[in-house]
XYZ file of N, CA and C in Angstrom:
318
model
N 14.838 0.470 7.484
C 15.724 0.788 8.580
C 16.323 -0.483 9.168
N 15.470 -1.470 9.437
C 15.955 -2.717 10.019
C 16.919 -3.428 9.081
N 16.582 -3.425 7.816
C 17.409 -4.100 6.826
C 18.804 -3.498 6.807
N 18.885 -2.182 6.822
C 20.176 -1.507 6.794
C 20.989 -1.834 8.043
N 20.351 -1.794 9.208
C 21.052 -2.074 10.463
C 21.611 -3.496 10.490
N 20.810 -4.455 10.090
C 21.252 -5.847 10.184
C 22.260 -6.213 9.112
N 22.175 -5.614 7.944
C 23.198 -5.894 6.940
C 24.522 -5.266 7.342
N 24.473 -4.075 7.947
C 25.708 -3.454 8.440
C 26.290 -4.266 9.591
N 25.428 -4.751 10.475
C 25.869 -5.566 11.601
C 26.485 -6.871 11.119
N 25.881 -7.463 10.108
C 26.403 -8.723 9.561
C 27.745 -8.499 8.883
N 27.897 -7.372 8.198
C 29.161 -7.065 7.535
C 30.262 -6.798 8.558
N 29.917 -6.161 9.664
C 30.907 -5.846 10.695
C 31.382 -7.096 11.420
N 30.518 -8.092 11.555
C 30.881 -9.288 12.306
C 31.232 -10.465 11.409
N 31.619 -10.219 10.170
C 31.949 -11.302 9.247
C 33.135 -12.125 9.733
N 34.135 -11.480 10.286
C 35.327 -12.187 10.705
C 35.153 -12.941 12.014
N 34.149 -12.647 12.790
C 33.937 -13.258 14.097
C 33.103 -14.524 13.976
N 33.349 -15.451 14.887
C 32.500 -16.645 14.986
C 31.196 -16.231 15.640
N 30.111 -16.671 15.065
C 28.816 -16.273 15.587
C 28.007 -17.504 15.962
N 27.258 -17.347 17.007
C 26.367 -18.404 17.462
C 25.372 -18.719 16.341
N 25.149 -19.990 16.010
C 24.216 -20.331 14.924
C 22.796 -19.812 15.173
N 22.357 -19.808 16.421
C 21.019 -19.312 16.733
C 20.945 -17.807 16.487
N 21.994 -17.093 16.874
C 22.020 -15.648 16.652
C 22.080 -15.339 15.162
N 22.836 -16.133 14.428
C 22.923 -15.938 12.982
C 21.565 -16.197 12.327
N 20.866 -17.199 12.797
C 19.542 -17.514 12.248
C 18.556 -16.390 12.566
N 18.637 -15.840 13.781
C 17.766 -14.722 14.149
C 18.035 -13.507 13.264
N 19.310 -13.209 13.051
C 19.663 -12.070 12.201
C 19.167 -12.278 10.780
N 19.332 -13.486 10.271
C 18.869 -13.774 8.909
C 17.355 -13.632 8.812
N 16.650 -14.097 9.842
C 15.202 -13.976 9.844
C 14.779 -12.510 9.919
N 15.469 -11.716 10.725
C 15.138 -10.289 10.841
C 15.381 -9.558 9.525
N 16.456 -9.916 8.831
C 16.726 -9.303 7.530
C 15.621 -9.662 6.552
N 15.223 -10.919 6.566
C 14.160 -11.372 5.673
C 12.832 -10.658 6.007
N 12.514 -10.543 7.279
C 11.288 -9.849 7.690
C 11.323 -8.379 7.298
N 12.487 -7.752 7.416
C 12.620 -6.349 7.028
C 12.393 -6.185 5.522
N 12.875 -7.129 4.737
C 12.655 -7.077 3.290
C 11.171 -7.206 2.964
N 10.481 -8.094 3.685
C 9.040 -8.270 3.468
C 8.296 -6.995 3.847
N 8.655 -6.386 4.985
C 8.016 -5.133 5.405
C 8.215 -4.041 4.361
N 9.422 -3.950 3.845
C 9.728 -2.950 2.823
C 8.884 -3.203 1.571
N 8.746 -4.456 1.196
C 7.906 -4.790 0.045
C 6.455 -4.416 0.266
N 5.960 -4.622 1.479
C 4.580 -4.258 1.795
C 4.366 -2.743 1.756
N 5.344 -2.003 2.230
C 5.249 -0.541 2.189
C 5.213 -0.068 0.733
N 6.060 -0.652 -0.100
C 6.077 -0.278 -1.511
C 4.763 -0.649 -2.188
N 4.217 -1.815 -1.863
C 2.935 -2.242 -2.422
C 1.812 -1.298 -1.992
N 1.798 -0.934 -0.711
C 0.786 0.004 -0.210
C 0.867 1.334 -0.943
N 2.075 1.818 -1.169
C 2.246 3.092 -1.869
C 1.750 3.005 -3.313
N 2.024 1.887 -3.977
C 1.573 1.718 -5.360
C 0.047 1.638 -5.442
N -0.572 0.929 -4.518
C -2.028 0.824 -4.506
C -2.650 2.194 -4.214
N -2.056 2.932 -3.299
C -2.557 4.275 -2.993
C -2.470 5.186 -4.214
N -1.385 5.065 -4.976
C -1.244 5.857 -6.204
C -2.310 5.461 -7.227
N -2.584 4.155 -7.317
C -3.620 3.678 -8.235
C -4.980 4.248 -7.854
N -5.302 4.215 -6.573
C -6.582 4.757 -6.116
C -6.668 6.260 -6.359
N -5.570 6.945 -6.168
C -5.538 8.382 -6.444
C -5.768 8.644 -7.933
N -5.179 7.823 -8.788
C -5.367 7.978 -10.231
C -6.822 7.726 -10.622
N -7.443 6.718 -10.019
C -8.854 6.444 -10.299
C -9.717 7.626 -9.860
N -9.440 8.162 -8.688
C -10.187 9.320 -8.209
C -9.990 10.536 -9.094
N -8.778 10.752 -9.565
C -8.506 11.881 -10.464
C -9.238 11.702 -11.784
N -9.251 10.467 -12.283
C -9.990 10.170 -13.511
C -11.469 10.468 -13.311
N -11.999 10.056 -12.167
C -13.422 10.291 -11.885
C -13.728 11.777 -11.843
N -12.834 12.568 -11.294
C -13.056 14.016 -11.221
C -13.071 14.657 -12.603
N -12.239 14.129 -13.485
C -12.118 14.729 -14.810
C -13.086 14.192 -15.843
N -13.599 13.007 -15.646
C -14.469 12.382 -16.651
C -15.761 11.905 -15.999
N -16.505 12.821 -15.459
C -17.713 12.477 -14.699
C -18.747 11.713 -15.517
N -18.938 12.097 -16.752
C -19.957 11.429 -17.582
C -19.574 9.967 -17.823
N -18.320 9.714 -18.105
C -17.861 8.339 -18.344
C -17.985 7.516 -17.069
N -17.632 8.100 -15.951
C -17.709 7.393 -14.672
C -19.154 7.040 -14.342
N -20.076 7.935 -14.599
C -21.495 7.645 -14.328
C -21.991 6.470 -15.156
N -21.530 6.382 -16.402
C -21.941 5.271 -17.270
C -21.367 3.937 -16.796
N -20.203 3.967 -16.215
C -19.504 2.737 -15.825
C -19.183 2.714 -14.328
N -20.103 3.173 -13.550
C -19.892 3.317 -12.117
C -19.430 2.031 -11.416
N -20.067 0.884 -11.637
C -19.607 -0.331 -10.938
C -18.172 -0.718 -11.278
N -17.798 -0.553 -12.538
C -16.433 -0.902 -12.955
C -15.399 0.026 -12.322
N -15.733 1.299 -12.257
C -14.787 2.280 -11.720
C -14.687 2.169 -10.201
N -15.792 1.908 -9.539
C -15.805 1.865 -8.075
C -15.270 0.554 -7.507
N -15.260 -0.501 -8.289
C -14.859 -1.824 -7.784
C -13.487 -1.830 -7.079
N -12.426 -1.267 -7.680
C -11.123 -1.287 -6.975
C -11.162 -0.529 -5.640
N -11.884 0.583 -5.620
C -11.966 1.370 -4.380
C -12.697 0.584 -3.296
N -13.779 -0.055 -3.674
C -14.545 -0.847 -2.709
C -13.737 -2.031 -2.206
N -12.958 -2.636 -3.086
C -12.156 -3.794 -2.691
C -11.110 -3.433 -1.637
N -10.552 -2.249 -1.747
C -9.493 -1.847 -0.820
C -10.004 -1.070 0.385
N -11.295 -0.808 0.430
C -11.857 -0.021 1.524
C -11.631 -0.682 2.879
N -11.757 -2.000 2.939
C -11.571 -2.707 4.213
C -10.215 -3.400 4.306
N -9.311 -3.075 3.415
C -7.994 -3.721 3.403
C -7.102 -3.174 4.511
N -6.534 -4.058 5.331
C -5.596 -3.576 6.356
C -4.284 -3.086 5.745
N -3.994 -3.518 4.549
C -2.760 -3.102 3.895
C -2.822 -1.644 3.465
N -3.883 -1.274 2.776
C -4.002 0.074 2.235
C -4.566 1.035 3.266
N -5.512 0.568 4.026
C -6.181 1.453 4.969
C -7.337 2.142 4.283
N -8.231 2.650 5.079
C -9.445 3.200 4.498
C -9.263 4.598 3.922
N -8.214 5.297 4.289
C -8.065 6.690 3.855
C -7.988 6.814 2.338
N -7.073 6.097 1.698
C -6.900 6.212 0.244
C -8.139 5.741 -0.495
N -8.718 4.623 -0.056
C -9.904 4.090 -0.729
C -11.111 5.002 -0.509
N -11.257 5.543 0.671
C -12.386 6.419 0.964
C -12.291 7.718 0.173
N -11.111 8.246 0.051
C -10.909 9.457 -0.748
C -11.279 9.194 -2.211
N -10.885 8.037 -2.723
C -11.227 7.653 -4.093
C -12.745 7.550 -4.254
N -13.405 6.898 -3.307
C -14.859 6.756 -3.376
C -15.571 8.104 -3.293
N -15.063 9.008 -2.489
C -15.665 10.344 -2.399
C -15.617 11.064 -3.742
N -14.511 10.910 -4.454
C -14.398 11.531 -5.770
C -15.344 10.874 -6.772
N -15.521 9.559 -6.650
C -16.438 8.849 -7.546
C -17.891 9.224 -7.230
N -18.217 9.309 -5.956
C -19.581 9.655 -5.552
C -19.946 11.054 -6.050
N -18.987 11.941 -6.082
C -19.247 13.300 -6.562
C -19.666 13.313 -8.024
N -19.414 12.236 -8.755
C -19.792 12.151 -10.166
C -21.261 11.814 -10.365
N -21.895 11.257 -9.339
C -23.276 10.830 -9.467
C -24.168 12.062 -9.501
N -25.015 12.175 -10.503
C -25.891 13.347 -10.574
C -26.974 13.291 -9.491
N -27.444 14.436 -9.134
C -28.505 14.496 -8.131
C -27.968 14.950 -6.807
N -28.709 14.663 -5.764
C -28.385 15.131 -4.412
C -27.053 14.576 -3.925
N -26.783 13.304 -4.197
C -25.558 12.679 -3.681
C -24.328 13.351 -4.284
N -24.380 13.666 -5.557
C -23.226 14.206 -6.242
C -22.954 15.673 -6.015
N -23.793 16.358 -5.304
C -23.590 17.798 -5.101
C -22.591 18.083 -4.049
């Protein structure tokens, strides 16, 4: 949203003389908006990866039990990540935990 607003604003004021400080602020805001957009896209991709791992765990319980540390490692790594948030990682871990035989997996 910010990126669109500032690029439109910059295009509208191309013919006008602009204060160098204001131009620098606008350029910085555009750059920050691009970084925010990149972070949102990265968060979405990581969430999709965690969902895929959880889906794999649901479908291949025997394989997941044999390789539990390898499968759970990405979920555990992102569990405390401020970027991804605990929801996607926790959901993935719940699906992995359900693969463990015994009381925990029921």
